[in-house]
Coordinates of C-alpha atoms (C1' of nucleotides) in Angstrom, one line a residue:
Chain A
M1 CA 0.1 39.1 -0.7
Y2 CA 0.6 38.0 2.2
R3 CA 3.7 38.4 4.9
I4 CA 4.6 34.9 5.8
G5 CA 2.4 35.1 9.3
E6 CA -0.8 36.7 7.4
L7 CA -1.2 33.2 5.6
A8 CA 0.3 30.8 7.6
T9 CA -2.7 31.8 10.0
L10 CA -5.4 32.7 7.3
C11 CA -4.6 28.6 6.5
K12 CA -4.0 28.0 10.4
I13 CA -0.2 26.4 9.9
K14 CA 2.6 27.1 11.4
T15 CA 4.9 30.0 10.0
D16 CA 7.7 27.3 10.6
T17 CA 5.3 24.9 8.8
L18 CA 5.5 27.2 5.7
R19 CA 9.9 27.9 5.5
F20 CA 9.7 23.7 6.0
Y21 CA 7.4 23.7 3.0
D22 CA 9.9 26.5 1.0
K23 CA 12.3 24.4 2.1
Q24 CA 11.1 21.1 1.1
G25 CA 10.5 23.5 -2.5
L26 CA 7.6 22.7 -2.2
F27 CA 5.8 25.6 -1.9
V28 CA 8.2 28.9 -2.3
P29 CA 6.5 32.2 -2.2
S30 CA 5.9 33.7 -5.3
S31 CA 9.1 36.8 -4.2
R32 CA 10.9 38.0 -1.6
T33 CA 11.2 41.9 0.2
E34 CA 14.1 43.5 0.0
S35 CA 15.3 42.5 3.3
G36 CA 14.0 39.4 2.7
Y37 CA 10.7 38.8 3.6
R38 CA 8.4 36.2 2.6
L39 CA 5.8 37.4 0.3
Y40 CA 3.0 35.4 -1.1
T41 CA 0.7 36.5 -3.9
K42 CA -3.5 35.6 -3.7
K43 CA -2.2 32.5 -6.0
D44 CA 0.3 30.8 -3.1
A45 CA -2.7 31.1 -1.0
Q46 CA -5.1 29.2 -4.1
R47 CA -2.1 26.3 -3.9
L48 CA -1.4 26.3 0.0
R49 CA -5.3 25.1 0.0
F50 CA -4.5 22.9 -2.6
I51 CA -1.7 20.6 -1.3
L52 CA -3.4 20.9 2.8
R53 CA -6.3 19.8 1.3
A54 CA -4.0 16.6 -0.1
K55 CA -2.8 16.2 3.0
T56 CA -6.0 16.1 4.5
I57 CA -6.2 12.8 1.6
G58 CA -3.5 11.3 2.9
F59 CA -0.8 12.3 -0.3
T60 CA 2.5 12.8 1.1
L61 CA 4.6 15.9 1.0
V62 CA 6.2 14.3 -2.4
E63 CA 3.5 13.2 -3.5
I64 CA 1.5 16.5 -3.7
S65 CA 5.5 17.4 -5.6
E66 CA 4.4 15.4 -8.2
L67 CA 1.4 16.8 -8.9
L68 CA 2.7 20.4 -8.8
S69 CA 5.4 19.6 -11.0
I70 CA 3.2 19.2 -13.7
E71 CA 2.0 24.0 -13.4
L72 CA 6.1 24.0 -12.4
D73 CA 6.8 22.2 -16.0
K74 CA 4.2 22.6 -17.8
S75 CA 6.4 24.1 -20.6
N76 CA 8.8 21.3 -20.0
K77 CA 7.2 18.4 -21.3
A78 CA 4.5 16.8 -23.6
C79 CA 0.7 16.0 -22.9
A80 CA 2.1 12.7 -23.3
D81 CA 3.4 12.7 -19.8
V82 CA 1.4 14.9 -17.7
K83 CA -1.7 12.8 -19.0
S84 CA 0.1 9.7 -17.9
L85 CA 1.8 11.3 -15.4
V86 CA -2.3 12.4 -14.4
D87 CA -3.7 9.1 -15.3
L88 CA -1.4 7.8 -12.9
K89 CA -2.8 9.4 -9.7
L90 CA -6.4 9.6 -11.1
A91 CA -5.8 5.5 -10.9
D92 CA -4.7 5.6 -7.1
I93 CA -7.2 8.7 -5.6
S94 CA -10.0 5.8 -7.2
Q95 CA -9.0 3.2 -5.6
K96 CA -8.8 5.8 -2.5
I97 CA -12.1 6.9 -3.0
E98 CA -14.1 3.1 -3.3
Q99 CA -11.7 2.5 -0.2
L100 CA -12.8 5.0 1.8
H101 CA -16.4 3.9 0.4
Y102 CA -16.5 0.5 1.9
F103 CA -15.4 2.2 5.0
K104 CA -18.5 4.4 5.6
N105 CA -20.8 1.6 5.0
A106 CA -19.6 -0.7 7.2
L107 CA -19.6 2.5 9.3
Q108 CA -23.4 3.8 8.4
Q109 CA -24.4 -0.5 8.9
L110 CA -21.8 -0.4 12.5
S111 CA -24.4 2.9 12.8
S112 CA -27.9 2.1 11.5
D113 CA -27.3 -0.9 13.2
C114 CA -26.9 0.5 16.7
C115 CA -30.1 1.4 18.7
G116 CA -28.3 4.7 20.4
G117 CA -29.9 4.3 23.3
P118 CA -27.5 3.1 26.9
E119 CA -27.5 -0.7 26.1
S120 CA -24.0 -2.5 26.2
A121 CA -22.4 -2.9 23.1
Q122 CA -22.8 -6.3 21.5
H123 CA -22.6 -6.6 19.0
C124 CA -21.3 -3.1 17.9
S125 CA -18.0 -4.0 16.0
I126 CA -16.8 -2.4 12.6
L127 CA -16.0 -5.9 11.5
E128 CA -18.9 -7.1 11.7
A129 CA -20.6 -4.8 9.6
L130 CA -16.8 -5.4 7.2
E131 CA -18.4 -8.6 6.9
S132 CA -22.0 -7.9 5.8
T133 CA -20.9 -5.2 3.0
S134 CA -18.5 -7.0 1.7
S135 CA -21.1 -9.9 1.6
A136 CA -23.8 -7.9 0.2
K137 CA -20.7 -7.3 -2.1
N138 CA -20.0 -10.4 -3.1
R139 CA -22.7 -13.1 -2.2
T140 CA -25.8 -12.1 -3.7
N141 CA -27.5 -14.0 -0.7
N142 CA -26.1 -16.4 2.0
G143 CA -27.1 -13.7 5.2
H144 CA -28.2 -15.7 8.2
H145 CA -28.1 -12.3 9.5
Q146 CA -30.3 -9.9 8.3
A147 CA -28.8 -6.4 9.2
H148 CA -30.7 -5.2 12.2
S149 CA -28.8 -8.2 14.4
H150 CA -28.5 -5.4 17.1
A151 CA -31.6 -3.9 19.1
T152 CA -33.1 -6.2 21.8
K153 CA -30.5 -8.2 23.8
Chain B
M1 CA -3.8 -20.4 12.4
Y2 CA -0.6 -17.7 10.6
R3 CA 2.8 -17.9 12.0
I4 CA 4.3 -14.3 12.5
G5 CA 5.9 -14.7 8.7
E6 CA 3.2 -16.4 7.0
L7 CA 1.3 -13.4 7.5
A8 CA 3.9 -10.9 7.2
T9 CA 4.4 -12.3 3.2
L10 CA 0.8 -13.1 3.0
C11 CA -0.6 -9.2 4.0
K12 CA 3.2 -8.1 2.3
I13 CA 4.7 -6.2 4.7
K14 CA 7.5 -6.4 7.1
T15 CA 7.4 -8.7 10.7
D16 CA 8.8 -5.8 12.4
T17 CA 6.2 -4.2 11.1
L18 CA 3.8 -6.8 12.9
R19 CA 5.0 -7.0 15.9
F20 CA 5.9 -3.2 16.4
Y21 CA 2.2 -3.3 15.8
D22 CA 1.8 -6.3 18.7
K23 CA 3.6 -3.9 21.0
Q24 CA 1.0 -1.2 20.2
G25 CA -1.7 -2.7 21.6
L26 CA -3.2 -2.4 17.6
F27 CA -2.6 -5.5 16.3
V28 CA -2.2 -8.2 19.0
P29 CA -2.2 -12.0 17.9
S30 CA -4.9 -14.2 19.2
S31 CA -2.5 -16.8 20.4
R32 CA 1.4 -18.0 21.2
T33 CA 2.8 -21.5 20.8
E34 CA 4.2 -22.0 24.0
S35 CA 7.8 -21.3 23.4
G36 CA 6.8 -17.7 22.1
Y37 CA 5.3 -17.9 19.0
R38 CA 3.0 -15.6 17.9
L39 CA 0.1 -17.1 15.8
Y40 CA -2.7 -15.0 13.9
T41 CA -5.7 -16.3 13.5
K42 CA -7.8 -15.8 9.7
K43 CA -9.8 -13.4 11.7
D44 CA -6.6 -11.9 12.7
A45 CA -5.7 -11.7 8.9
Q46 CA -9.2 -10.1 8.2
R47 CA -8.4 -7.2 10.5
L48 CA -5.0 -6.8 9.5
R49 CA -6.0 -6.6 6.3
F50 CA -8.5 -3.4 7.6
I51 CA -5.5 -2.1 9.2
L52 CA -3.6 -1.6 6.0
R53 CA -7.0 -0.6 4.2
A54 CA -7.2 2.3 6.9
K55 CA -3.5 3.5 7.0
T56 CA -4.1 3.6 2.3
I57 CA -6.8 6.1 3.6
G58 CA -4.8 7.9 5.9
F59 CA -5.7 7.6 8.5
T60 CA -3.1 7.1 11.6
L61 CA -2.6 4.4 13.2
V62 CA -4.0 5.6 17.0
E63 CA -7.7 6.2 14.5
I64 CA -7.0 2.9 13.4
S65 CA -6.8 1.9 16.5
E66 CA -10.4 3.9 17.9
L67 CA -12.1 2.6 14.6
L68 CA -11.0 -1.0 15.8
S69 CA -11.7 -0.8 19.9
I70 CA -15.5 0.3 19.2
E71 CA -15.0 -4.0 18.1
L72 CA -13.0 -4.7 21.8
D73 CA -15.0 -3.1 24.4
K74 CA -18.1 -3.5 22.8
S75 CA -19.5 -4.6 25.7
N76 CA -17.7 -2.1 28.2
K77 CA -19.5 0.6 26.5
A78 CA -22.6 1.7 25.4
C79 CA -24.2 2.1 22.2
A80 CA -24.8 6.1 22.6
D81 CA -21.0 5.6 22.9
V82 CA -20.0 3.4 19.8
K83 CA -23.0 5.5 18.2
S84 CA -21.4 8.7 18.6
L85 CA -18.2 7.1 17.8
V86 CA -18.9 6.6 14.6
D87 CA -20.4 8.9 13.7
L88 CA -17.3 11.3 14.1
K89 CA -15.6 9.3 12.4
L90 CA -17.8 8.6 9.4
A91 CA -18.5 12.6 9.3
D92 CA -14.1 12.2 9.0
I93 CA -14.5 9.6 6.0
S94 CA -17.3 12.0 4.7
Q95 CA -14.7 15.0 4.9
K96 CA -12.4 13.2 2.7
I97 CA -14.3 11.5 0.2
E98 CA -15.1 15.1 -0.9
Q99 CA -11.9 16.5 -0.9
L100 CA -11.5 13.0 -2.9
H101 CA -14.1 14.3 -5.3
Y102 CA -12.8 17.9 -5.6
F103 CA -9.5 16.1 -6.6
K104 CA -10.3 14.0 -8.6
N105 CA -12.8 16.4 -10.7
A106 CA -9.4 18.6 -11.3
L107 CA -7.2 16.3 -12.3
Q108 CA -10.6 14.1 -14.9
Q109 CA -11.1 17.6 -16.1
L110 CA -6.7 18.0 -16.3
S111 CA -6.4 14.8 -18.6
S112 CA -9.8 15.1 -20.9
D113 CA -8.3 18.6 -22.0
C114 CA -5.0 17.8 -22.7
C115 CA -4.4 16.6 -26.2
G116 CA -1.9 14.7 -25.2
G117 CA 0.0 14.4 -27.7
P118 CA 3.8 15.0 -27.7
E119 CA 3.2 19.1 -28.0
S120 CA 4.4 21.2 -24.5
A121 CA 1.8 21.9 -22.0
Q122 CA 1.4 24.8 -22.1
H123 CA -1.8 25.4 -20.9
C124 CA -1.4 22.0 -18.6
S125 CA -1.7 23.5 -15.2
I126 CA -3.6 21.0 -12.2
L127 CA -4.3 24.8 -10.3
E128 CA -6.4 26.0 -13.7
A129 CA -8.2 23.1 -13.7
L130 CA -9.0 23.4 -9.4
E131 CA -9.9 26.9 -10.8
S132 CA -12.8 26.0 -12.8
T133 CA -13.7 22.6 -10.1
S134 CA -14.2 25.4 -7.8
S135 CA -15.6 27.6 -9.3
A136 CA -17.8 25.2 -10.8
K137 CA -18.7 24.9 -7.2
N138 CA -18.8 28.0 -5.0
R139 CA -19.8 30.4 -6.9
T140 CA -23.5 30.3 -9.0
N141 CA -22.0 32.8 -11.6
N142 CA -19.2 34.9 -11.8
G143 CA -17.2 33.9 -13.9
H144 CA -15.6 35.3 -16.3
H145 CA -13.4 32.2 -16.8
Q146 CA -16.1 29.7 -19.2
A147 CA -15.0 26.0 -18.1
H148 CA -12.9 25.8 -21.3
S149 CA -10.4 28.4 -20.4
H150 CA -8.1 25.7 -22.4
A151 CA -7.9 24.2 -25.8
T152 CA -6.7 27.1 -28.1
K153 CA -4.4 30.7 -26.6
Chain C
dA1 C1' 15.3 56.1 19.2
dT2 C1' 13.6 52.9 21.3
dA3 C1' 10.1 48.3 22.7
dA4 C1' 6.7 45.2 20.6
dA5 C1' 6.3 42.8 17.0
dC6 C1' 7.2 40.3 13.5
dC7 C1' 10.7 38.7 10.7
dT8 C1' 15.1 36.0 8.6
dT9 C1' 18.6 31.6 9.5
dA10 C1' 20.7 27.9 10.8
dG11 C1' 20.3 23.6 13.6
dA12 C1' 18.4 20.6 17.4
dC13 C1' 14.3 17.7 19.0
dT14 C1' 9.1 15.4 18.4
dT15 C1' 6.0 11.9 16.7
dA16 C1' 4.8 8.5 14.2
dA17 C1' 5.6 4.8 12.2
dA18 C1' 8.3 2.0 11.3
dT19 C1' 13.1 -0.7 9.9
dC20 C1' 17.3 -2.5 11.3
dA21 C1' 20.9 -5.1 14.6
dA22 C1' 22.5 -7.9 18.2
dA23 C1' 22.2 -11.2 20.9
dG24 C1' 20.1 -16.0 21.2
dG25 C1' 15.8 -19.2 21.6
dT26 C1' 13.8 -22.3 18.1
dA27 C1' 12.3 -26.8 14.9
dA28 C1' 12.8 -29.6 10.5
dA29 C1' 15.9 -31.2 7.5
dG30 C1' 20.3 -33.2 6.1
Chain D
dC1 C1' 23.9 -33.2 15.6
dT2 C1' 24.5 -29.4 13.4
dT3 C1' 23.4 -26.7 9.8
dT4 C1' 19.2 -22.8 8.6
dA5 C1' 15.7 -20.4 8.6
dC6 C1' 12.8 -19.2 11.0
dC7 C1' 11.5 -17.4 15.4
dT8 C1' 12.2 -14.5 20.7
dT9 C1' 13.5 -9.7 22.7
dT10 C1' 15.6 -5.2 23.8
dG11 C1' 17.1 -1.4 21.7
dA12 C1' 19.2 1.9 18.2
dT13 C1' 18.1 4.6 13.3
dT14 C1' 15.6 6.0 9.2
dT15 C1' 12.3 8.9 7.6
dA16 C1' 9.0 11.9 7.2
dA17 C1' 6.3 16.5 8.5
dG18 C1' 6.8 18.8 10.9
dT19 C1' 8.2 21.5 15.7
dC20 C1' 11.4 24.7 18.4
dT21 C1' 15.3 27.5 20.1
dA22 C1' 18.6 30.5 19.5
dA23 C1' 20.4 34.8 17.6
dG24 C1' 20.1 38.0 15.9
dG25 C1' 17.8 41.7 11.7
dT26 C1' 12.7 44.6 10.2
dT27 C1' 8.8 48.2 11.0
dT28 C1' 5.4 50.5 13.5
dA29 C1' 3.7 52.6 17.5
dT30 C1' 4.4 55.4 20.8

DNA sequence: ATAAACCTTAGACTTAAATCAAAGGTAAAG
DNA sequence: CTTTACCTTTGATTTAAGTCTAAGGTTTAT
């Protein structure tokens, strides 16, 4: 059993945030002491980590609530409901992953094209990199612009 | 050349947002008419799409500015600077991708474990799914709890 | 048994990212 | 030549997600 301060330091957030999540109904402690202190179990901690993870990926607190409500409502919902909600979120996530790969490619190209030296970064541009990655995707070969366009200027 | 309203409808955002981005210096139109109307080029539109993409992935406007500034400052910065900034962002993105895969796995397990029928979703839980995916990752074999915990309880 | 470190609540404040509103300039269509 | 749809600016309001403040109760250590 953790008290609010312990859980907060454990997860590197503020007690305020935990109270806020409690008030929002997003993350409610399993129990309280007689005097009203919040008490969190290991399972709660796991749930919190889930929430924090979800946040870093760009889910809003409301979306996270939705995801978690799958657990909380489990006995009140039909499998079919759960499945369709989950599949919705899955599509969402898959798209995010796709977008991230797109960015990653662009940045990687940027990084590898870049000599890394003290010269002026004349041709270092994300948009240039994006152009070439998207052309690598869309067109088979239209490249008047062969990869290492930079390096010696 | 697009005017603000055209670009807005094209990208499904509000003109207010475009003016806001302009004021923030995040996305400034290439030119203005004599009477002060903002004029955006195709290249601007591309840049805007980049910004909107970045937003859906969870980058803040400040982070996006940073990314784009790689382009804008290019002749003022050394390649070494650009490279280190890019590599930082790359690490960031890689982590996000990892987290998303973690979520995706969990949800996929949830979805496939789920019968999808009209029965009560007693054992459908994201956290259960996460437990099994994270135990698959972290521990080599500490499992008194072998994968398909669901289905027949 | 009292100080120090923690906890409680309610409510005000902050920041990011818009979104809205007011007051007025512009341009094309009737 | 005036209406209508757009544009301009400045400034206020909204929403999400905290963060801080004040006033007070609880626990542990001395």
